[in-house]
PDB file of C-alpha atoms in Angstrom:
ATOM      1  CA  ARG A   1     155.922  -4.590  75.282  1.00 49.00           C
ATOM      2  CA  ARG A   2     154.875  -5.299  71.695  1.00 48.00           C
ATOM      3  CA  PRO A   3     157.613  -6.069  69.162  1.00 48.00           C
ATOM      4  CA  GLN A   4     157.726  -3.854  66.099  1.00 50.00           C
ATOM      5  CA  ASP A   5     156.820  -5.418  62.774  1.00 47.00           C
ATOM      6  CA  THR A   6     159.536  -4.408  60.346  1.00 47.00           C
ATOM      7  CA  THR A   7     158.021  -6.264  57.376  1.00 46.00           C
ATOM      8  CA  LEU A   8     155.401  -3.584  56.683  1.00 40.00           C
ATOM      9  CA  PRO A   9     156.577  -0.201  55.440  1.00 49.00           C
ATOM     10  CA  MET A  10     155.587   2.761  57.524  1.00 47.00           C
ATOM     11  CA  MET A  11     152.569   4.554  56.061  1.00 44.00           C
ATOM     12  CA  ASP A  12     151.300   7.917  57.105  1.00 47.00           C
ATOM     13  CA  GLN A  13     147.596   8.380  57.813  1.00 46.00           C
ATOM     14  CA  SER A  14     146.777   9.950  54.440  1.00 48.00           C
ATOM     15  CA  GLN A  15     148.106   6.880  52.622  1.00 48.00           C
ATOM     16  CA  MET A  16     146.049   4.514  54.736  1.00 46.00           C
ATOM     17  CA  ILE A  17     142.816   6.437  54.065  1.00 57.00           C
ATOM     18  CA  ASP A  18     143.277   7.160  50.346  1.00 64.00           C
ATOM     19  CA  VAL A  19     141.713   4.234  48.495  1.00 69.00           C
ATOM     20  CA  SER A  20     140.886   6.104  45.293  1.00 70.00           C
ATOM     21  CA  TRP A  21     143.886   4.624  43.481  1.00 74.00           C
ATOM     22  CA  ALA A  22     142.372   1.142  43.850  1.00 79.00           C
ATOM     23  CA  ALA A  23     138.639   1.844  43.555  1.00 81.00           C
ATOM     24  CA  VAL A  24     138.156   1.182  39.835  1.00 79.00           C
ATOM     25  CA  TRP A  25     140.524  -1.768  39.842  1.00 82.00           C
ATOM     26  CA  ILE A  26     138.883  -3.440  42.853  1.00 85.00           C
ATOM     27  CA  THR A  27     135.306  -2.867  41.684  1.00 83.00           C
ATOM     28  CA  GLU A  28     136.138  -4.555  38.381  1.00 83.00           C
ATOM     29  CA  ALA A  29     136.248  -7.790  40.406  1.00 84.00           C
ATOM     30  CA  CYS A  30     133.188  -6.995  42.538  1.00 86.00           C
ATOM     31  CA  ARG A  31     129.531  -7.712  42.069  1.00 89.00           C
ATOM     32  CA  ALA A  32     127.042  -4.909  42.719  1.00 90.00           C
ATOM     33  CA  ASP A  33     126.420  -5.964  46.333  1.00 91.00           C
ATOM     34  CA  ASP A  34     130.157  -6.006  47.062  1.00 90.00           C
ATOM     35  CA  ALA A  35     130.668  -2.538  45.589  1.00 90.00           C
ATOM     36  CA  LEU A  36     127.700  -1.194  47.564  1.00 91.00           C
ATOM     37  CA  ALA A  37     129.114  -2.722  50.755  1.00 91.00           C
ATOM     38  CA  LEU A  38     132.456  -1.014  50.097  1.00 88.00           C
ATOM     39  CA  CYS A  39     130.664   2.258  49.429  1.00 86.00           C
ATOM     40  CA  TYR A  40     128.832   2.069  52.763  1.00 86.00           C
ATOM     41  CA  SER A  41     131.858   0.858  54.763  1.00 86.00           C
ATOM     42  CA  CYS A  42     133.515   4.249  55.337  1.00 82.00           C
ATOM     43  CA  ARG A  43     133.790   7.781  53.981  1.00 82.00           C
ATOM     44  CA  ALA A  44     137.032   7.030  52.186  1.00 82.00           C
ATOM     45  CA  TRP A  45     135.420   4.283  50.093  1.00 83.00           C
ATOM     46  CA  CYS A  46     132.236   6.287  49.587  1.00 83.00           C
ATOM     47  CA  GLY A  47     134.287   9.164  48.206  1.00 84.00           C
ATOM     48  CA  ALA A  48     136.413   6.892  46.056  1.00 84.00           C
ATOM     49  CA  LEU A  49     133.334   5.246  44.560  1.00 87.00           C
ATOM     50  CA  LEU A  50     131.668   8.449  43.385  1.00 85.00           C
ATOM     51  CA  GLU A  51     132.881   7.847  39.833  1.00 86.00           C
ATOM     52  CA  PRO A  52     129.748   7.178  37.683  1.00 88.00           C
ATOM     53  CA  ARG A  53     131.543   4.711  35.395  1.00 86.00           C
ATOM     54  CA  ILE A  54     131.998   2.352  38.358  1.00 88.00           C
ATOM     55  CA  TRP A  55     128.218   2.111  38.800  1.00 90.00           C
ATOM     56  CA  GLN A  56     127.415   2.208  35.083  1.00 89.00           C
ATOM     57  CA  ARG A  57     129.093  -1.183  34.648  1.00 88.00           C
ATOM     58  CA  TYR A  58     126.418  -2.765  36.894  1.00 90.00           C
ATOM     59  CA  LEU A  59     123.678  -1.301  34.720  1.00 89.00           C
ATOM     60  CA  GLY A  60     125.231  -2.389  31.378  1.00 82.00           C
ATOM     61  CA  PRO A  61     125.648  -2.135  28.298  1.00 65.00           C
ATOM     62  CA  SER A  62     129.123  -0.730  27.611  1.00 58.00           C
ATOM     63  CA  PRO A  63     131.587  -2.145  28.107  1.00 56.00           C
ATOM     64  CA  PRO A  64     129.788  -5.475  27.858  1.00 56.00           C
ATOM     65  CA  VAL A  65     129.878  -7.278  31.179  1.00 57.00           C
ATOM     66  CA  PRO A  66     128.804 -10.792  32.080  1.00 58.00           C
ATOM     67  CA  CYS A  67     125.153 -11.033  33.115  1.00 58.00           C
ATOM     68  CA  ALA A  68     126.268 -12.048  36.634  1.00 59.00           C
ATOM     69  CA  SER A  69     127.928  -8.628  37.057  1.00 76.00           C
ATOM     70  CA  LEU A  70     124.757  -6.674  36.344  1.00 83.00           C
ATOM     71  CA  ALA A  71     122.758  -5.326  39.285  1.00 86.00           C
ATOM     72  CA  ARG A  72     119.916  -7.595  38.094  1.00 86.00           C
ATOM     73  CA  PRO A  73     119.915 -10.054  35.173  1.00 83.00           C
ATOM     74  CA  VAL A  74     116.740  -8.420  33.849  1.00 83.00           C
ATOM     75  CA  LEU A  75     118.944  -5.502  32.721  1.00 85.00           C
ATOM     76  CA  ALA A  76     120.293  -7.734  29.950  1.00 80.00           C
ATOM     77  CA  ASP A  77     116.815  -7.839  28.355  1.00 75.00           C
ATOM     78  CA  GLY A  78     115.577  -5.332  25.816  1.00 74.00           C
ATOM     79  CA  GLY A  79     116.596  -1.714  26.043  1.00 83.00           C
ATOM     80  CA  THR A  80     116.360  -1.389  29.811  1.00 85.00           C
ATOM     81  CA  SER A  81     120.063  -0.893  30.444  1.00 86.00           C
ATOM     82  CA  GLU A  82     120.230   1.678  27.632  1.00 88.00           C
ATOM     83  CA  LEU A  83     117.279   3.479  29.216  1.00 89.00           C
ATOM     84  CA  LEU A  84     118.890   3.551  32.678  1.00 89.00           C
ATOM     85  CA  THR A  85     122.334   4.639  31.417  1.00 89.00           C
ATOM     86  CA  GLY A  86     121.272   6.879  28.551  1.00 88.00           C
ATOM     87  CA  PRO A  87     120.962  10.658  28.308  1.00 91.00           C
ATOM     88  CA  GLN A  88     117.685  10.641  30.222  1.00 91.00           C
ATOM     89  CA  VAL A  89     119.534   9.659  33.440  1.00 91.00           C
ATOM     90  CA  HIS A  90     122.140  11.848  35.148  1.00 92.00           C
ATOM     91  CA  PRO A  91     125.397   9.875  35.664  1.00 91.00           C
ATOM     92  CA  GLU A  92     125.467  10.757  39.366  1.00 90.00           C
ATOM     93  CA  ASN A  93     122.248   8.740  39.753  1.00 90.00           C
ATOM     94  CA  PHE A  94     123.812   5.422  38.674  1.00 91.00           C
ATOM     95  CA  ARG A  95     124.845   4.409  42.215  1.00 90.00           C
ATOM     96  CA  CYS A  96     121.348   5.140  43.540  1.00 88.00           C
ATOM     97  CA  ILE A  97     119.795   3.076  40.749  1.00 89.00           C
ATOM     98  CA  VAL A  98     122.119   0.143  41.486  1.00 91.00           C
ATOM     99  CA  ALA A  99     121.273   0.410  45.203  1.00 89.00           C
ATOM    100  CA  ALA A 100     117.526   0.466  44.457  1.00 88.00           C
ATOM    101  CA  LEU A 101     117.838  -2.609  42.247  1.00 89.00           C
ATOM    102  CA  ARG A 102     119.711  -4.537  44.947  1.00 90.00           C
ATOM    103  CA  ARG A 103     117.196  -3.782  47.727  1.00 88.00           C
ATOM    104  CA  PRO A 104     114.460  -6.170  48.842  1.00 88.00           C
ATOM    105  CA  GLY A 105     111.351  -5.480  46.780  1.00 85.00           C
ATOM    106  CA  TRP A 106     113.630  -4.436  43.906  1.00 87.00           C
ATOM    107  CA  PHE A 107     111.081  -5.189  41.178  1.00 86.00           C
ATOM    108  CA  ARG A 108     108.783  -2.442  42.462  1.00 78.00           C
ATOM    109  CA  HIS A 109     111.736  -0.025  42.328  1.00 77.00           C
ATOM    110  CA  TYR A 110     112.662  -1.313  38.873  1.00 83.00           C
ATOM    111  CA  GLN A 111     109.241  -0.484  37.436  1.00 83.00           C
ATOM    112  CA  GLY A 112     109.315   2.968  39.034  1.00 83.00           C
ATOM    113  CA  LEU A 113     112.859   3.653  37.821  1.00 84.00           C
ATOM    114  CA  LYS A 114     111.883   2.752  34.276  1.00 88.00           C
ATOM    115  CA  ARG A 115     108.884   5.090  34.455  1.00 87.00           C
ATOM    116  CA  LEU A 116     110.967   7.949  35.865  1.00 87.00           C
ATOM    117  CA  ALA A 117     113.745   7.454  33.309  1.00 89.00           C
ATOM    118  CA  SER A 118     111.254   7.285  30.423  1.00 90.00           C
ATOM    119  CA  ALA A 119     109.642  10.512  31.595  1.00 89.00           C
ATOM    120  CA  GLY A 120     113.054  12.220  31.865  1.00 88.00           C
ATOM    121  CA  SER A 121     112.634  12.770  35.614  1.00 85.00           C
ATOM    122  CA  LEU A 122     116.131  11.429  36.387  1.00 88.00           C
ATOM    123  CA  ARG A 123     118.002  13.929  34.190  1.00 88.00           C
ATOM    124  CA  GLN A 124     118.997  15.870  37.292  1.00 84.00           C
ATOM    125  CA  SER A 125     121.133  14.534  40.128  1.00 84.00           C
ATOM    126  CA  LEU A 126     119.065  12.931  42.891  1.00 77.00           C
ATOM    127  CA  GLY A 127     120.548  15.447  45.309  1.00 70.00           C
ATOM    128  CA  SER A 128     118.951  18.391  43.501  1.00 60.00           C
ATOM    129  CA  ASP A 129     115.962  20.277  44.897  1.00 67.00           C
ATOM    130  CA  ALA A 130     113.821  19.426  41.865  1.00 60.00           C
ATOM    131  CA  LEU A 131     114.143  15.715  42.534  1.00 56.00           C
ATOM    132  CA  GLN A 132     113.513  16.179  46.241  1.00 67.00           C
ATOM    133  CA  ASP A 133     110.214  17.742  45.184  1.00 70.00           C
ATOM    134  CA  LEU A 134     109.604  14.821  42.820  1.00 66.00           C
ATOM    135  CA  ARG A 135     110.143  12.360  45.684  1.00 68.00           C
ATOM    136  CA  ARG A 136     107.629  14.226  47.844  1.00 75.00           C
ATOM    137  CA  ASP A 137     105.101  14.232  44.995  1.00 73.00           C
ATOM    138  CA  LEU A 138     105.576  10.502  44.376  1.00 73.00           C
ATOM    139  CA  ARG A 139     105.137   9.760  48.091  1.00 78.00           C
ATOM    140  CA  ALA A 140     102.000  11.910  48.200  1.00 80.00           C
ATOM    141  CA  GLN A 141     100.595  10.090  45.152  1.00 78.00           C
ATOM    142  CA  ALA A 142     101.341   6.704  46.739  1.00 78.00           C
ATOM    143  CA  ILE A 143      99.651   7.721  49.992  1.00 83.00           C
ATOM    144  CA  GLY A 144      96.673   9.015  48.012  1.00 81.00           C
ATOM    145  CA  ARG A 145      96.356   5.665  46.196  1.00 82.00           C
ATOM    146  CA  GLN A 146      96.552   3.775  49.498  1.00 83.00           C
ATOM    147  CA  LEU A 147      93.786   5.910  50.976  1.00 84.00           C
ATOM    148  CA  GLN A 148      91.614   5.415  47.892  1.00 86.00           C
ATOM    149  CA  ASN A 149      92.140   1.654  48.072  1.00 86.00           C
ATOM    150  CA  ARG A 150      91.221   1.577  51.784  1.00 85.00           C
ATOM    151  CA  CYS A 151      88.081   3.618  51.175  1.00 84.00           C
ATOM    152  CA  ALA A 152      87.073   1.384  48.263  1.00 87.00           C
ATOM    153  CA  ALA A 153      87.721  -1.755  50.334  1.00 85.00           C
ATOM    154  CA  SER A 154      85.599  -0.510  53.253  1.00 80.00           C
ATOM    155  CA  ARG A 155      82.552   0.127  51.036  1.00 75.00           C
TER     156      ARG A 155
END
């Protein structure tokens, strides 16, 4: 028989799952990879980390954060962070942008994100139908370029 631990207060299940009270506070101490890991760890953290301002801090510029806290140090250069957090990008897209910048091959995503933001293609949430269509179009264009390159190489 297991002895009862009387040092911990009894918590009901809703208190153990609700992490929203700590999300902003904890992510202040996290780097982008840590926050992404928390987001992917369980539904409770994913829901608690939906707040766009949590992800905006990894993209810069306000409030100013140390370069080490940015998703990539390149965001400290020029107007890139203003472009990715400005009115041409929907706030719900910040987490997706941070995730894209932390993936392997991030520089390819970075160039594409800058192009999409400059064109105003990220003004809608990535979950919207319009952006699903945009993704399909971009994939089709990429496949078309690959086919053209293969045909040119075989000649």
